[in-house]
Coordinates of N, CA and C in Angstrom, one line a residue:
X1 N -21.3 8.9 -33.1 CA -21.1 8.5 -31.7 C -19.7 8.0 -31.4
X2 N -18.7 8.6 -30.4 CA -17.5 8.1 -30.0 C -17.6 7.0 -29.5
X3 N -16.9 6.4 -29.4 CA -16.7 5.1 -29.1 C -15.3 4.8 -28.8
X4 N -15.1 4.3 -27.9 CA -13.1 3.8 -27.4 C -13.2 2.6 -26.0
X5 N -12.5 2.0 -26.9 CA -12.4 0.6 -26.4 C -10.6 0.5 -26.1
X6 N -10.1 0.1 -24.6 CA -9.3 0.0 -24.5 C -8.8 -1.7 -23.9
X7 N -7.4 -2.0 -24.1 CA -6.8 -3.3 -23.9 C -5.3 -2.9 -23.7
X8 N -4.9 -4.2 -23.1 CA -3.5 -4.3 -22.9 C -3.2 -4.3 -21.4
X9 N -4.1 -3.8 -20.4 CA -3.9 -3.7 -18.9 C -3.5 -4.9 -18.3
X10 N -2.7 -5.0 -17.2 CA -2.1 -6.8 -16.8 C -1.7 -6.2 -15.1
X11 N -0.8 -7.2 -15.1 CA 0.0 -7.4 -14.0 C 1.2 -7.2 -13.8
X12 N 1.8 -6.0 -13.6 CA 3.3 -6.4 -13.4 C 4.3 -6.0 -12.5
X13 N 5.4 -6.1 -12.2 CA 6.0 -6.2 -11.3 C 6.6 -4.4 -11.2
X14 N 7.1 -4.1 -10.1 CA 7.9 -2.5 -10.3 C 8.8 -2.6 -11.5
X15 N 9.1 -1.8 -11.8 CA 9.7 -1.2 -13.2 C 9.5 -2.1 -14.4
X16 N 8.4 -2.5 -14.2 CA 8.1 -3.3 -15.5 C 7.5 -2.5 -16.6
X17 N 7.3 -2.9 -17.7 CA 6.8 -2.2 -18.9 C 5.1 -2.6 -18.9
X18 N 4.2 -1.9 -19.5 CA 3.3 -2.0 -20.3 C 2.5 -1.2 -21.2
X19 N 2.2 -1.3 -22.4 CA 1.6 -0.6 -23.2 C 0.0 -1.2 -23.4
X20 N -0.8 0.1 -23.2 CA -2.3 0.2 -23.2 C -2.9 0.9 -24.8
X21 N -3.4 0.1 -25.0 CA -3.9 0.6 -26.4 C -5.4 0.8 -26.6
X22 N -6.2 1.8 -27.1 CA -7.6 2.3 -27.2 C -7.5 2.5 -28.9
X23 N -8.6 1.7 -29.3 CA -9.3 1.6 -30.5 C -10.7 2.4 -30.6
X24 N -10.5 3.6 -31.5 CA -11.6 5.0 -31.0 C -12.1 4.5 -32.5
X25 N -13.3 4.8 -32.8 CA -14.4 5.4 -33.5 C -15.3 6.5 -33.6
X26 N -16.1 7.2 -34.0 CA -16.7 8.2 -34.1 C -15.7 9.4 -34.1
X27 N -14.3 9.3 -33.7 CA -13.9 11.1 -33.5 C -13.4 11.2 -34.5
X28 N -14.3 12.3 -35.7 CA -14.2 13.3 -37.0 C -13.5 14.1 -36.8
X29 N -12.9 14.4 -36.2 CA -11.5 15.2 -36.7 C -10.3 15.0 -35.3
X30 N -9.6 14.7 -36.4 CA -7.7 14.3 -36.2 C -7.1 15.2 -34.7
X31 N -7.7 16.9 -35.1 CA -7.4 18.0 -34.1 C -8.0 17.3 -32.8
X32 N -9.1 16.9 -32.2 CA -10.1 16.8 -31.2 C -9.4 16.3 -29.9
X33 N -8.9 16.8 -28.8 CA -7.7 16.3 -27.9 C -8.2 14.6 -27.7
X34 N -7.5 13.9 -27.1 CA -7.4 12.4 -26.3 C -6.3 12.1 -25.8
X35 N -6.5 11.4 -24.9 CA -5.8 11.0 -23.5 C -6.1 10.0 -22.7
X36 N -5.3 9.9 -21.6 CA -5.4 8.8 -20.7 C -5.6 9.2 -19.7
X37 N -6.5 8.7 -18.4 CA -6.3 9.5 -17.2 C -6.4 7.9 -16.6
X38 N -6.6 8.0 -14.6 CA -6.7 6.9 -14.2 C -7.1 7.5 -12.9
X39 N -7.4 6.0 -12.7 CA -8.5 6.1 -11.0 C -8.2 4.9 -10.3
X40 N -7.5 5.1 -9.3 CA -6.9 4.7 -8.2 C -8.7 4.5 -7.1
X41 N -8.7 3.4 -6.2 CA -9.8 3.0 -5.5 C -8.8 4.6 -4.0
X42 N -9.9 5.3 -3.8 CA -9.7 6.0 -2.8 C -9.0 7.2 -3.0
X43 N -8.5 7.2 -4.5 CA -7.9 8.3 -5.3 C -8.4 9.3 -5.7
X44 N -8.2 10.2 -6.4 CA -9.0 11.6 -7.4 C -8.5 11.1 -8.5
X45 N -9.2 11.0 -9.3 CA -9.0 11.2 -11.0 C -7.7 11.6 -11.5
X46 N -7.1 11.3 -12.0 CA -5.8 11.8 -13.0 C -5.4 11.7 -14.2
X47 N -5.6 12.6 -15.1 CA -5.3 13.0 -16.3 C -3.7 12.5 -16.2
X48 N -3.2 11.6 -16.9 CA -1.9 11.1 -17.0 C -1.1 12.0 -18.6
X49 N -1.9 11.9 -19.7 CA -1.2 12.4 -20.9 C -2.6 12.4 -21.3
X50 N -2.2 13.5 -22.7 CA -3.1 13.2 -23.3 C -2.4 14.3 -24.5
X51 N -2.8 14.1 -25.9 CA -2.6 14.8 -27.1 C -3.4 16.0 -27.1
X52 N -2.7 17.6 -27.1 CA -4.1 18.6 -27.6 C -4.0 18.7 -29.0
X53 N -5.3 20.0 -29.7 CA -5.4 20.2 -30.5 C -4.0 20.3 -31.8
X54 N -2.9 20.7 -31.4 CA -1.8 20.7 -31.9 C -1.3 19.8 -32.2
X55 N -1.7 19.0 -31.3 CA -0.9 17.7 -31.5 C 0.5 16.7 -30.8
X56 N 0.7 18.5 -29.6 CA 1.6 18.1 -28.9 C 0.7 17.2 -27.7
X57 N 2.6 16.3 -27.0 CA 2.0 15.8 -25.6 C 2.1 16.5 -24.4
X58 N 1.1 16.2 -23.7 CA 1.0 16.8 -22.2 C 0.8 15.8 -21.5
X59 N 2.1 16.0 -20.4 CA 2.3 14.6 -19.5 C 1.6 15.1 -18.2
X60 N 0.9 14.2 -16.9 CA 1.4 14.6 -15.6 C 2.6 14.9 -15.1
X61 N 2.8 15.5 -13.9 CA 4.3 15.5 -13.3 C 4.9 14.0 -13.0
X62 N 3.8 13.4 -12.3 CA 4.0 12.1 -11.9 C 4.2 10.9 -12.5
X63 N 4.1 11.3 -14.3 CA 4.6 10.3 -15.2 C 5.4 10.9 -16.2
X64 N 5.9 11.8 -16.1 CA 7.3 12.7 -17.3 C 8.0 11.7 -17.3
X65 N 8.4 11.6 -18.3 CA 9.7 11.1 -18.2 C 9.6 8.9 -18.4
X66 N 8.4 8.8 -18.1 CA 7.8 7.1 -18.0 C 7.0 7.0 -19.3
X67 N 6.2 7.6 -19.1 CA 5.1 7.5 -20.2 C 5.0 8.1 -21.5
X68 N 4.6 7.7 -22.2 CA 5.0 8.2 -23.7 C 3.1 7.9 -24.2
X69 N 2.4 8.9 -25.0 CA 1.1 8.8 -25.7 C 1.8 8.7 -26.7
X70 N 1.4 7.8 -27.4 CA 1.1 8.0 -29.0 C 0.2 7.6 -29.9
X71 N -0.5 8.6 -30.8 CA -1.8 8.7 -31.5 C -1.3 8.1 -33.0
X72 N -2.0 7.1 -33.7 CA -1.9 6.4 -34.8 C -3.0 6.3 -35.2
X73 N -3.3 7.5 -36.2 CA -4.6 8.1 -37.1 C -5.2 6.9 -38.1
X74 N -4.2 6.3 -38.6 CA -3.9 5.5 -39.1 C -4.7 4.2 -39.3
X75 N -4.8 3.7 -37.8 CA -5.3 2.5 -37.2 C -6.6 3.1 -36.4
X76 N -6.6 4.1 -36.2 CA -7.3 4.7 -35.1 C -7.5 4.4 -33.6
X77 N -6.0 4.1 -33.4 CA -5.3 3.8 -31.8 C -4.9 4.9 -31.3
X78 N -5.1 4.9 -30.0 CA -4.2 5.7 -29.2 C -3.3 4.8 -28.4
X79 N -2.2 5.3 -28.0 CA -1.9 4.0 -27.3 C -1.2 4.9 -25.8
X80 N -0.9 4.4 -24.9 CA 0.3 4.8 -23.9 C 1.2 3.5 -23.0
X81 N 2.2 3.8 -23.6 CA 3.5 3.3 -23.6 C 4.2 4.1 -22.0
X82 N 3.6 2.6 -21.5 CA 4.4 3.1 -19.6 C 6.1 2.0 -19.4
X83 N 7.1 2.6 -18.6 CA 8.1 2.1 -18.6 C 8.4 2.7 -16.8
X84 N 8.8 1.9 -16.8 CA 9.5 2.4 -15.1 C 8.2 2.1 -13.7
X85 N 7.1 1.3 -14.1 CA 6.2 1.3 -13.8 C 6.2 1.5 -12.3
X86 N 5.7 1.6 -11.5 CA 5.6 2.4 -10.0 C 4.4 1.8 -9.1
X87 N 4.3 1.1 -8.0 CA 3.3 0.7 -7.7 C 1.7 1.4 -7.6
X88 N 2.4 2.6 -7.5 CA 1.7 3.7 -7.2 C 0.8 4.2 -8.8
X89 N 1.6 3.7 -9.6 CA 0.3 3.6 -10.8 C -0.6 2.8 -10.8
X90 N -0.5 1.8 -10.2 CA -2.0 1.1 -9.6 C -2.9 1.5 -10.1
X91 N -3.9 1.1 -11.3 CA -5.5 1.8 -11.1 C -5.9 1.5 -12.4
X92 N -7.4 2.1 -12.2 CA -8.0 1.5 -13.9 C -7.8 2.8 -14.6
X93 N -7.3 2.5 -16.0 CA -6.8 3.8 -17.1 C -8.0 3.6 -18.3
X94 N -8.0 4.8 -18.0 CA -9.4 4.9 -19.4 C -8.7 5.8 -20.5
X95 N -9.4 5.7 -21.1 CA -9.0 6.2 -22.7 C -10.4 7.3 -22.9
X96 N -10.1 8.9 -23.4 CA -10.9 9.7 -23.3 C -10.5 10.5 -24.5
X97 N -11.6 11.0 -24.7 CA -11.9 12.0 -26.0 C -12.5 13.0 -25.9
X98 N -12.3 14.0 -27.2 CA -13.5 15.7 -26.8 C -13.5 15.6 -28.3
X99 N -14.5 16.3 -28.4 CA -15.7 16.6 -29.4 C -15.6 18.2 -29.4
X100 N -14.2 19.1 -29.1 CA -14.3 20.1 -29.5 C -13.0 20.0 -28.9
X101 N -12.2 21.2 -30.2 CA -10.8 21.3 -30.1 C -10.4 22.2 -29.1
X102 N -10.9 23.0 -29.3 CA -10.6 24.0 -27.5 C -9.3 24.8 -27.9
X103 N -8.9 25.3 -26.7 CA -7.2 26.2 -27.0 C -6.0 25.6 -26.8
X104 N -5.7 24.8 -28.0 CA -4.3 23.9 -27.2 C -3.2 24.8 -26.3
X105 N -3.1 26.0 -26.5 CA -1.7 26.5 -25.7 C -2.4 26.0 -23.9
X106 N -3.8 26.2 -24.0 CA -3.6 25.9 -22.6 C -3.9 24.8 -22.1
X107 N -4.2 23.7 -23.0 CA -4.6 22.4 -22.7 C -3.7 21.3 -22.1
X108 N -4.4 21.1 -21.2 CA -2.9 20.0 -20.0 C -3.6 19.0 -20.0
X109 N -3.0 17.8 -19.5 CA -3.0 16.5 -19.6 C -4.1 16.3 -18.3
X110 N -4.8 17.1 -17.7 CA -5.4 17.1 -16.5 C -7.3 17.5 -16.8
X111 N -7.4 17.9 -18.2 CA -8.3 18.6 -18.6 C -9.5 17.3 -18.9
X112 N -10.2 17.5 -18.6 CA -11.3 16.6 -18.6 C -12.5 16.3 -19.9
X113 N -11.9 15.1 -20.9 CA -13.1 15.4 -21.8 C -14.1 14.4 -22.0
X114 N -15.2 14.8 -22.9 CA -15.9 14.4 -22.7 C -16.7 13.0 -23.4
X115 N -15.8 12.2 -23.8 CA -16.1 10.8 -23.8 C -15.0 10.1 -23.3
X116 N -15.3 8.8 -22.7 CA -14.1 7.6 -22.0 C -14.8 6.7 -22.2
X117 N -13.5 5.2 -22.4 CA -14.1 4.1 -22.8 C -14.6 3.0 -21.1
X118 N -14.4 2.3 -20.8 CA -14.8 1.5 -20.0 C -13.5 1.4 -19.2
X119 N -12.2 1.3 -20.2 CA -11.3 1.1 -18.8 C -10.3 -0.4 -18.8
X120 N -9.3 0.0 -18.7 CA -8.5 -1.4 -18.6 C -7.7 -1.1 -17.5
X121 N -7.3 -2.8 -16.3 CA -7.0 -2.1 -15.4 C -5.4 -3.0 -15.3
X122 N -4.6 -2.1 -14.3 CA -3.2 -2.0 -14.5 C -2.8 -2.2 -12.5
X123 N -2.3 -3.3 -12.3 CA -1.5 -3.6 -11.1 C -0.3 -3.7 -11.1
X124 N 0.6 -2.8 -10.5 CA 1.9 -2.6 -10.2 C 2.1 -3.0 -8.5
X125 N 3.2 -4.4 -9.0 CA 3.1 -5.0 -7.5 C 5.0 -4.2 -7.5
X126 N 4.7 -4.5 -5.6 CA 6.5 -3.8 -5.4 C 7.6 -5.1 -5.1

């Protein structure tokens, strides 16, 4: 059973920093994509980054260059590392996993899988 538990969500001002960290269990193999997406109240869904089977990252357009995923097998964290923060990031970010590796060449940070944790939430004031 997957399991991801995420922390670190706060309050902060425009261009402020924050790093969001997800503590996963159950995912058997290292390959299996995960990511971050987020949900804005009155938004669509958004896959922000996320790791594929490869290993590379896949960013949104809307966070290149801000956000950074990084996966620590290790600890079994994922974490994402936001800088330049935007009010417009606003929203609750969940932490998500798949249970099948899939085709990384075409796997984008937008791709929908199929476990998420509950969600930590992130206000960006201007």
């Amino acid at each position: 059973q997957v399991q991801l538990k995420e922390s670190g969500g706060g309050s902060v001002q425009a261009g402020g920093s924050l790093t969001l960290s997800c503590v996963y269990s159950g995912v058997t193999n290292n390959r299996y994509p995960m990511g971050w997406f987020r949900q804005a109240p009155g938004k669509e869904r958004e896959g922000v980054a996320a790791i594929d089977c490869s290993g590379s990252d896949r960013y949104a357009d809307s966070v290149k260059g801000r956000f950074t995923i990084v996966k620590d097998n290790s600890r079994n964290t994922l974490y994402l590392k936001m800088h330049s923060l935007k009010p417009e990031d606003t929203g609750m970010y969940y932490c998500a996993a798949d249970s099948n590796i899939g085709d990384c060449a075409s796997f984008r940070a937008s791709n929908v899988l199929n476990y998420r944790g509950q969600g930590t939430h992130v206000t960006v004031s201007s």
